[in-house]
PDB file of C-alpha atoms in Angstrom:
ATOM      1  CA  ALA P 189     -90.377 -66.634-162.198  1.00 62.00           C
ATOM      2  CA  GLN P 190     -93.195 -68.772-163.484  1.00 64.00           C
ATOM      3  CA  SER P 191     -95.796 -69.986-161.028  1.00 87.00           C
ATOM      4  CA  VAL P 192     -98.973 -72.014-161.052  1.00 93.00           C
ATOM      5  CA  SER P 193    -101.960 -71.543-158.756  1.00 94.00           C
ATOM      6  CA  GLN P 194    -104.579 -74.148-158.034  1.00 95.00           C
ATOM      7  CA  HIS P 195    -107.381 -72.587-156.084  1.00 86.00           C
ATOM      8  CA  ASN P 196    -109.170 -75.678-154.848  1.00 88.00           C
ATOM      9  CA  HIS P 197    -107.106 -77.720-152.430  1.00 92.00           C
ATOM     10  CA  HIS P 198    -109.780 -80.266-151.572  1.00 95.00           C
ATOM     11  CA  VAL P 199    -112.889 -81.096-153.583  1.00 97.00           C
ATOM     12  CA  ILE P 200    -115.555 -83.631-152.639  1.00 97.00           C
ATOM     13  CA  LEU P 201    -118.132 -84.672-155.236  1.00 97.00           C
ATOM     14  CA  SER P 202    -120.767 -87.312-155.603  1.00 97.00           C
ATOM     15  CA  GLU P 203    -120.581 -89.746-158.485  1.00 97.00           C
ATOM     16  CA  ALA P 204    -121.998 -88.337-161.729  1.00 97.00           C
ATOM     17  CA  ALA P 205    -121.419 -84.749-160.637  1.00 98.00           C
ATOM     18  CA  SER P 206    -119.542 -82.418-162.969  1.00 98.00           C
ATOM     19  CA  LEU P 207    -115.996 -81.393-162.179  1.00 97.00           C
ATOM     20  CA  GLU P 208    -114.066 -78.224-162.810  1.00 97.00           C
ATOM     21  CA  LEU P 209    -110.660 -77.642-161.236  1.00 97.00           C
ATOM     22  CA  GLY P 210    -109.090 -74.229-161.555  1.00 96.00           C
ATOM     23  CA  CYS P 211    -105.541 -73.516-162.679  1.00 97.00           C
ATOM     24  CA  ASN P 212    -103.919 -70.148-163.302  1.00 96.00           C
ATOM     25  CA  TYR P 213    -100.352 -69.429-164.304  1.00 94.00           C
ATOM     26  CA  SER P 214     -98.268 -66.304-164.149  1.00 91.00           C
ATOM     27  CA  TYR P 215     -96.290 -65.793-167.330  1.00 86.00           C
ATOM     28  CA  GLY P 216     -96.955 -63.487-170.245  1.00 80.00           C
ATOM     29  CA  GLY P 217     -95.246 -65.403-173.030  1.00 84.00           C
ATOM     30  CA  THR P 218     -95.481 -68.801-174.641  1.00 88.00           C
ATOM     31  CA  VAL P 219     -96.630 -71.579-172.340  1.00 90.00           C
ATOM     32  CA  ASN P 220     -96.962 -75.338-172.513  1.00 93.00           C
ATOM     33  CA  LEU P 221     -99.630 -76.521-170.082  1.00 95.00           C
ATOM     34  CA  PHE P 222    -100.267 -79.900-168.512  1.00 95.00           C
ATOM     35  CA  TRP P 223    -102.580 -81.712-166.153  1.00 97.00           C
ATOM     36  CA  TYR P 224    -101.234 -84.723-164.275  1.00 96.00           C
ATOM     37  CA  VAL P 225    -103.081 -87.139-162.003  1.00 97.00           C
ATOM     38  CA  GLN P 226    -101.720 -89.115-159.067  1.00 94.00           C
ATOM     39  CA  TYR P 227    -103.877 -92.000-157.866  1.00 95.00           C
ATOM     40  CA  PRO P 228    -103.356 -93.051-154.248  1.00 91.00           C
ATOM     41  CA  GLY P 229     -99.938 -94.622-153.791  1.00 87.00           C
ATOM     42  CA  GLN P 230     -98.984 -94.249-157.422  1.00 89.00           C
ATOM     43  CA  HIS P 231     -96.764 -92.049-159.555  1.00 88.00           C
ATOM     44  CA  LEU P 232     -97.926 -89.154-161.708  1.00 92.00           C
ATOM     45  CA  GLN P 233     -99.609 -89.837-165.033  1.00 93.00           C
ATOM     46  CA  LEU P 234    -100.258 -87.370-167.828  1.00 94.00           C
ATOM     47  CA  LEU P 235    -103.951 -86.545-168.348  1.00 96.00           C
ATOM     48  CA  LEU P 236    -103.593 -84.001-171.135  1.00 96.00           C
ATOM     49  CA  LYS P 237    -101.391 -81.245-172.482  1.00 95.00           C
ATOM     50  CA  TYR P 238    -101.671 -78.042-174.481  1.00 95.00           C
ATOM     51  CA  PHE P 239     -98.941 -76.699-176.736  1.00 92.00           C
ATOM     52  CA  SER P 240    -100.747 -74.781-179.454  1.00 90.00           C
ATOM     53  CA  GLY P 241    -103.822 -74.850-181.672  1.00 93.00           C
ATOM     54  CA  ASP P 242    -107.329 -75.629-180.454  1.00 95.00           C
ATOM     55  CA  PRO P 243    -107.559 -74.259-176.905  1.00 96.00           C
ATOM     56  CA  LEU P 244    -109.960 -77.038-175.927  1.00 97.00           C
ATOM     57  CA  VAL P 245    -107.861 -80.094-175.248  1.00 97.00           C
ATOM     58  CA  LYS P 246    -109.209 -83.577-174.710  1.00 97.00           C
ATOM     59  CA  GLY P 247    -107.309 -86.089-172.634  1.00 95.00           C
ATOM     60  CA  ILE P 248    -107.649 -89.578-171.300  1.00 95.00           C
ATOM     61  CA  LYS P 249    -110.538 -90.908-169.184  1.00 95.00           C
ATOM     62  CA  GLY P 250    -112.999 -88.258-170.414  1.00 96.00           C
ATOM     63  CA  PHE P 251    -111.097 -85.259-169.084  1.00 97.00           C
ATOM     64  CA  GLU P 252    -110.726 -82.019-171.008  1.00 98.00           C
ATOM     65  CA  ALA P 253    -109.192 -78.617-170.364  1.00 98.00           C
ATOM     66  CA  GLU P 254    -109.607 -75.198-171.885  1.00 97.00           C
ATOM     67  CA  PHE P 255    -106.746 -72.754-172.370  1.00 96.00           C
ATOM     68  CA  ILE P 256    -107.959 -69.164-171.998  1.00 95.00           C
ATOM     69  CA  LYS P 257    -104.989 -66.942-172.748  1.00 93.00           C
ATOM     70  CA  SER P 258    -106.665 -63.712-171.643  1.00 93.00           C
ATOM     71  CA  LYS P 259    -107.340 -65.200-168.213  1.00 94.00           C
ATOM     72  CA  PHE P 260    -104.018 -67.076-167.911  1.00 95.00           C
ATOM     73  CA  SER P 261    -106.106 -70.134-167.103  1.00 96.00           C
ATOM     74  CA  PHE P 262    -106.156 -73.829-167.958  1.00 97.00           C
ATOM     75  CA  ASN P 263    -109.077 -75.346-166.075  1.00 97.00           C
ATOM     76  CA  LEU P 264    -109.705 -79.080-166.015  1.00 98.00           C
ATOM     77  CA  ARG P 265    -113.222 -80.411-166.567  1.00 98.00           C
ATOM     78  CA  LYS P 266    -115.101 -83.680-166.626  1.00 98.00           C
ATOM     79  CA  PRO P 267    -118.874 -83.860-167.209  1.00 97.00           C
ATOM     80  CA  SER P 268    -119.520 -86.818-164.923  1.00 97.00           C
ATOM     81  CA  VAL P 269    -117.009 -88.078-162.353  1.00 97.00           C
ATOM     82  CA  GLN P 270    -116.634 -91.650-161.168  1.00 97.00           C
ATOM     83  CA  TRP P 271    -115.481 -93.061-157.856  1.00 96.00           C
ATOM     84  CA  SER P 272    -112.286 -94.167-159.621  1.00 96.00           C
ATOM     85  CA  ASP P 273    -111.419 -90.510-160.324  1.00 97.00           C
ATOM     86  CA  THR P 274    -110.510 -90.080-156.656  1.00 97.00           C
ATOM     87  CA  ALA P 275    -106.927 -88.807-156.863  1.00 97.00           C
ATOM     88  CA  GLU P 276    -104.738 -85.742-156.620  1.00 96.00           C
ATOM     89  CA  TYR P 277    -104.633 -83.520-159.689  1.00 97.00           C
ATOM     90  CA  PHE P 278    -101.729 -81.267-160.593  1.00 96.00           C
ATOM     91  CA  CYS P 279    -101.589 -78.446-163.084  1.00 96.00           C
ATOM     92  CA  ALA P 280     -98.125 -77.727-164.494  1.00 95.00           C
ATOM     93  CA  VAL P 281     -96.481 -75.303-166.910  1.00 93.00           C
ATOM     94  CA  ILE P 282     -93.345 -74.913-168.992  1.00 91.00           C
ATOM     95  CA  THR P 283     -92.739 -71.346-170.089  1.00 85.00           C
ATOM     96  CA  GLY P 284     -90.901 -69.727-172.969  1.00 80.00           C
ATOM     97  CA  GLY P 285     -89.865 -72.953-174.634  1.00 75.00           C
ATOM     98  CA  GLY P 286     -87.758 -73.837-171.624  1.00 82.00           C
ATOM     99  CA  ASN P 287     -87.243 -77.137-169.893  1.00 84.00           C
ATOM    100  CA  LYS P 288     -88.446 -76.663-166.323  1.00 89.00           C
ATOM    101  CA  LEU P 289     -91.827 -78.169-165.516  1.00 91.00           C
ATOM    102  CA  THR P 290     -93.383 -76.179-162.660  1.00 92.00           C
ATOM    103  CA  PHE P 291     -96.253 -77.722-160.720  1.00 94.00           C
ATOM    104  CA  GLY P 292     -99.119 -76.236-158.795  1.00 94.00           C
ATOM    105  CA  THR P 293     -99.777 -77.374-155.252  1.00 94.00           C
ATOM    106  CA  GLY P 294    -102.389 -79.899-156.323  1.00 95.00           C
ATOM    107  CA  THR P 295    -106.086 -80.545-155.738  1.00 96.00           C
ATOM    108  CA  GLN P 296    -107.267 -83.573-153.780  1.00 96.00           C
ATOM    109  CA  LEU P 297    -110.451 -84.896-155.346  1.00 97.00           C
ATOM    110  CA  LYS P 298    -112.634 -87.342-153.469  1.00 97.00           C
ATOM    111  CA  VAL P 299    -115.590 -88.864-155.269  1.00 97.00           C
ATOM    112  CA  GLU P 300    -118.229 -90.400-153.033  1.00 96.00           C
ATOM    113  CA  LEU P 301    -120.583 -93.163-154.084  1.00 92.00           C
TER     114      LEU P 301
ATOM    115  CA  ASN N  60     -90.149-101.884-171.279  1.00 60.00           C
ATOM    116  CA  ALA N  61     -89.481-100.851-167.670  1.00 73.00           C
ATOM    117  CA  GLY N  62     -89.836 -97.050-168.101  1.00 93.00           C
ATOM    118  CA  VAL N  63     -88.361 -95.105-165.174  1.00 96.00           C
ATOM    119  CA  THR N  64     -87.054 -97.214-162.305  1.00 96.00           C
ATOM    120  CA  GLN N  65     -86.289 -95.727-158.900  1.00 97.00           C
ATOM    121  CA  THR N  66     -84.515 -97.473-156.044  1.00 97.00           C
ATOM    122  CA  PRO N  67     -84.935 -97.834-153.157  1.00 97.00           C
ATOM    123  CA  LYS N  68     -88.692 -97.442-152.628  1.00 96.00           C
ATOM    124  CA  PHE N  69     -88.311 -96.651-148.933  1.00 97.00           C
ATOM    125  CA  GLN N  70     -85.360 -95.419-146.901  1.00 97.00           C
ATOM    126  CA  VAL N  71     -84.779 -94.211-143.356  1.00 97.00           C
ATOM    127  CA  LEU N  72     -81.644 -92.181-142.691  1.00 97.00           C
ATOM    128  CA  LYS N  73     -80.148 -90.640-139.604  1.00 97.00           C
ATOM    129  CA  THR N  74     -79.318 -86.953-139.657  1.00 98.00           C
ATOM    130  CA  GLY N  75     -75.910 -86.436-141.209  1.00 97.00           C
ATOM    131  CA  GLN N  76     -75.832 -89.668-143.180  1.00 97.00           C
ATOM    132  CA  SER N  77     -75.347 -89.649-146.922  1.00 96.00           C
ATOM    133  CA  MET N  78     -77.059 -91.716-149.559  1.00 96.00           C
ATOM    134  CA  THR N  79     -77.797 -91.925-153.271  1.00 98.00           C
ATOM    135  CA  LEU N  80     -81.229 -92.291-154.784  1.00 98.00           C
ATOM    136  CA  GLN N  81     -81.027 -94.175-158.037  1.00 98.00           C
ATOM    137  CA  CYS N  82     -82.974 -93.422-161.199  1.00 98.00           C
ATOM    138  CA  ALA N  83     -82.685 -95.303-164.470  1.00 98.00           C
ATOM    139  CA  GLN N  84     -84.677 -95.140-167.691  1.00 97.00           C
ATOM    140  CA  ASP N  85     -84.596 -97.424-170.697  1.00 96.00           C
ATOM    141  CA  MET N  86     -86.372 -95.178-173.194  1.00 95.00           C
ATOM    142  CA  ASN N  87     -83.284 -93.337-174.452  1.00 95.00           C
ATOM    143  CA  HIS N  88     -84.677 -90.054-173.131  1.00 95.00           C
ATOM    144  CA  GLU N  89     -82.283 -87.135-173.167  1.00 95.00           C
ATOM    145  CA  TYR N  90     -84.046 -85.188-170.421  1.00 95.00           C
ATOM    146  CA  MET N  91     -84.194 -86.353-166.803  1.00 97.00           C
ATOM    147  CA  SER N  92     -85.172 -84.572-163.628  1.00 97.00           C
ATOM    148  CA  TRP N  93     -85.680 -84.986-159.880  1.00 98.00           C
ATOM    149  CA  TYR N  94     -88.621 -83.650-157.881  1.00 97.00           C
ATOM    150  CA  ARG N  95     -89.564 -83.762-154.251  1.00 97.00           C
ATOM    151  CA  GLN N  96     -93.201 -83.935-153.192  1.00 95.00           C
ATOM    152  CA  ASP N  97     -94.318 -82.514-149.869  1.00 94.00           C
ATOM    153  CA  PRO N  98     -97.910 -82.203-148.576  1.00 89.00           C
ATOM    154  CA  GLY N  99     -99.552 -78.982-149.702  1.00 86.00           C
ATOM    155  CA  MET N 100     -96.550 -77.937-151.783  1.00 89.00           C
ATOM    156  CA  GLY N 101     -96.951 -79.988-154.925  1.00 90.00           C
ATOM    157  CA  LEU N 102     -93.810 -81.162-156.691  1.00 93.00           C
ATOM    158  CA  ARG N 103     -90.720 -78.999-156.667  1.00 95.00           C
ATOM    159  CA  LEU N 104     -87.855 -79.374-159.112  1.00 95.00           C
ATOM    160  CA  ILE N 105     -84.491 -80.198-157.504  1.00 97.00           C
ATOM    161  CA  HIS N 106     -82.135 -80.758-160.449  1.00 97.00           C
ATOM    162  CA  TYR N 107     -82.466 -81.620-164.088  1.00 96.00           C
ATOM    163  CA  SER N 108     -80.341 -82.761-167.009  1.00 96.00           C
ATOM    164  CA  VAL N 109     -80.796 -82.212-170.730  1.00 94.00           C
ATOM    165  CA  GLY N 110     -78.270 -84.889-171.686  1.00 95.00           C
ATOM    166  CA  ALA N 111     -75.252 -86.851-170.542  1.00 95.00           C
ATOM    167  CA  GLY N 112     -72.688 -84.572-168.930  1.00 95.00           C
ATOM    168  CA  ILE N 113     -75.119 -81.640-168.541  1.00 95.00           C
ATOM    169  CA  THR N 114     -76.961 -80.816-165.332  1.00 96.00           C
ATOM    170  CA  ASP N 115     -78.582 -77.710-163.897  1.00 95.00           C
ATOM    171  CA  GLN N 116     -80.338 -76.587-160.749  1.00 95.00           C
ATOM    172  CA  GLY N 117     -84.041 -76.420-160.234  1.00 93.00           C
ATOM    173  CA  GLU N 118     -86.106 -74.654-157.604  1.00 92.00           C
ATOM    174  CA  VAL N 119     -84.754 -76.392-154.472  1.00 96.00           C
ATOM    175  CA  PRO N 120     -81.204 -77.666-155.161  1.00 97.00           C
ATOM    176  CA  ASN N 121     -79.572 -77.045-151.777  1.00 96.00           C
ATOM    177  CA  GLY N 122     -78.376 -80.203-150.055  1.00 96.00           C
ATOM    178  CA  TYR N 123     -78.528 -82.310-153.218  1.00 98.00           C
ATOM    179  CA  ASN N 124     -75.987 -83.214-155.889  1.00 97.00           C
ATOM    180  CA  VAL N 125     -76.456 -84.860-159.259  1.00 98.00           C
ATOM    181  CA  SER N 126     -74.362 -86.105-162.137  1.00 96.00           C
ATOM    182  CA  ARG N 127     -75.233 -87.605-165.517  1.00 97.00           C
ATOM    183  CA  SER N 128     -72.499 -89.829-166.870  1.00 97.00           C
ATOM    184  CA  THR N 129     -74.813 -91.897-169.088  1.00 97.00           C
ATOM    185  CA  THR N 130     -78.108 -91.268-170.853  1.00 97.00           C
ATOM    186  CA  GLU N 131     -79.803 -93.980-168.779  1.00 97.00           C
ATOM    187  CA  ASP N 132     -78.892 -92.987-165.215  1.00 98.00           C
ATOM    188  CA  PHE N 133     -79.437 -89.862-163.137  1.00 98.00           C
ATOM    189  CA  PRO N 134     -78.607 -90.465-159.449  1.00 98.00           C
ATOM    190  CA  LEU N 135     -79.483 -87.959-156.731  1.00 98.00           C
ATOM    191  CA  ARG N 136     -77.042 -87.657-153.824  1.00 98.00           C
ATOM    192  CA  LEU N 137     -77.804 -86.384-150.355  1.00 97.00           C
ATOM    193  CA  LEU N 138     -74.456 -85.429-148.860  1.00 92.00           C
ATOM    194  CA  SER N 139     -75.551 -84.875-145.251  1.00 96.00           C
ATOM    195  CA  ALA N 140     -79.191 -85.700-144.674  1.00 97.00           C
ATOM    196  CA  ALA N 141     -81.375 -83.328-142.669  1.00 97.00           C
ATOM    197  CA  PRO N 142     -84.928 -83.812-141.323  1.00 97.00           C
ATOM    198  CA  SER N 143     -86.086 -81.142-143.797  1.00 97.00           C
ATOM    199  CA  GLN N 144     -85.227 -83.580-146.586  1.00 98.00           C
ATOM    200  CA  THR N 145     -87.906 -86.003-145.428  1.00 98.00           C
ATOM    201  CA  SER N 146     -90.063 -86.257-148.530  1.00 97.00           C
ATOM    202  CA  VAL N 147     -91.149 -88.392-151.443  1.00 96.00           C
ATOM    203  CA  TYR N 148     -88.734 -88.121-154.353  1.00 97.00           C
ATOM    204  CA  PHE N 149     -89.757 -88.648-157.968  1.00 96.00           C
ATOM    205  CA  CYS N 150     -87.540 -89.011-160.987  1.00 97.00           C
ATOM    206  CA  ALA N 151     -88.929 -88.151-164.418  1.00 96.00           C
ATOM    207  CA  SER N 152     -87.689 -88.435-167.972  1.00 96.00           C
ATOM    208  CA  SER N 153     -88.737 -87.149-171.357  1.00 94.00           C
ATOM    209  CA  PRO N 154     -87.370 -87.134-174.910  1.00 92.00           C
ATOM    210  CA  THR N 155     -86.962 -83.373-174.531  1.00 86.00           C
ATOM    211  CA  GLY N 156     -87.417 -80.945-171.662  1.00 82.00           C
ATOM    212  CA  GLN N 157     -90.278 -79.114-173.364  1.00 81.00           C
ATOM    213  CA  GLY N 158     -92.611 -81.982-172.550  1.00 80.00           C
ATOM    214  CA  LEU N 159     -94.126 -82.411-176.011  1.00 81.00           C
ATOM    215  CA  TYR N 160     -94.427 -86.133-175.336  1.00 82.00           C
ATOM    216  CA  GLY N 161     -95.124 -85.698-171.631  1.00 86.00           C
ATOM    217  CA  TYR N 162     -92.850 -86.679-168.792  1.00 92.00           C
ATOM    218  CA  THR N 163     -92.652 -90.278-167.561  1.00 93.00           C
ATOM    219  CA  PHE N 164     -92.416 -90.513-163.792  1.00 95.00           C
ATOM    220  CA  GLY N 165     -90.943 -93.230-161.634  1.00 95.00           C
ATOM    221  CA  SER N 166     -92.831 -94.751-158.723  1.00 94.00           C
ATOM    222  CA  GLY N 167     -91.002 -92.672-156.134  1.00 95.00           C
ATOM    223  CA  THR N 168     -88.691 -93.057-153.138  1.00 96.00           C
ATOM    224  CA  ARG N 169     -90.110 -92.288-149.705  1.00 96.00           C
ATOM    225  CA  LEU N 170     -87.274 -90.932-147.568  1.00 98.00           C
ATOM    226  CA  THR N 171     -87.457 -90.303-143.841  1.00 98.00           C
ATOM    227  CA  VAL N 172     -84.621 -88.528-142.050  1.00 97.00           C
ATOM    228  CA  VAL N 173     -84.642 -88.914-138.270  1.00 97.00           C
TER     229      VAL N 173
END
């Protein structure tokens, strides 16, 4: 069965610091990869997705992610975080052209002023 | 354009009671799904549907029923509520299950079973 691992459960950063959140998946075939964000009290919103092509994917709000097939990874990055980036971030995967979106356990990001 | 609408937003049930969580979308999406969100466990797929009349089980289907009689609606039924079903429930929809256009999520239903 497919699975997604997010190594950092809680991350605290100061404003302007750089961010990298780890995500690894366990599946050897074709994958569609996603990062979602959930701001406090709100529903999930799509940050970015990877289906094929350029492994460096740019999303909304200055976020980007890099798909490294050999490492089964899809890490999320942002060069300079803002207080408004405080939220929970979820990595998710769909494998083999299927239709089940599987989420990781999430990373709580707190950005301090 | 309302997107995905979930009702109610909050609900308290007694153990053994039944209820239906409603989910409706106005985007003509074929794919709809239900997730539950629990602290430290992320979102787990309960049931999903790839079109009217077609449903299938996800990761945690026990204790939940679904049906899809129309494209717009995908209700989730709890037949006999248990404290373990205390959670936040999210409905999502997409043009297709592969997520090429992303999934649109509703605002959630917070359910407490006492």
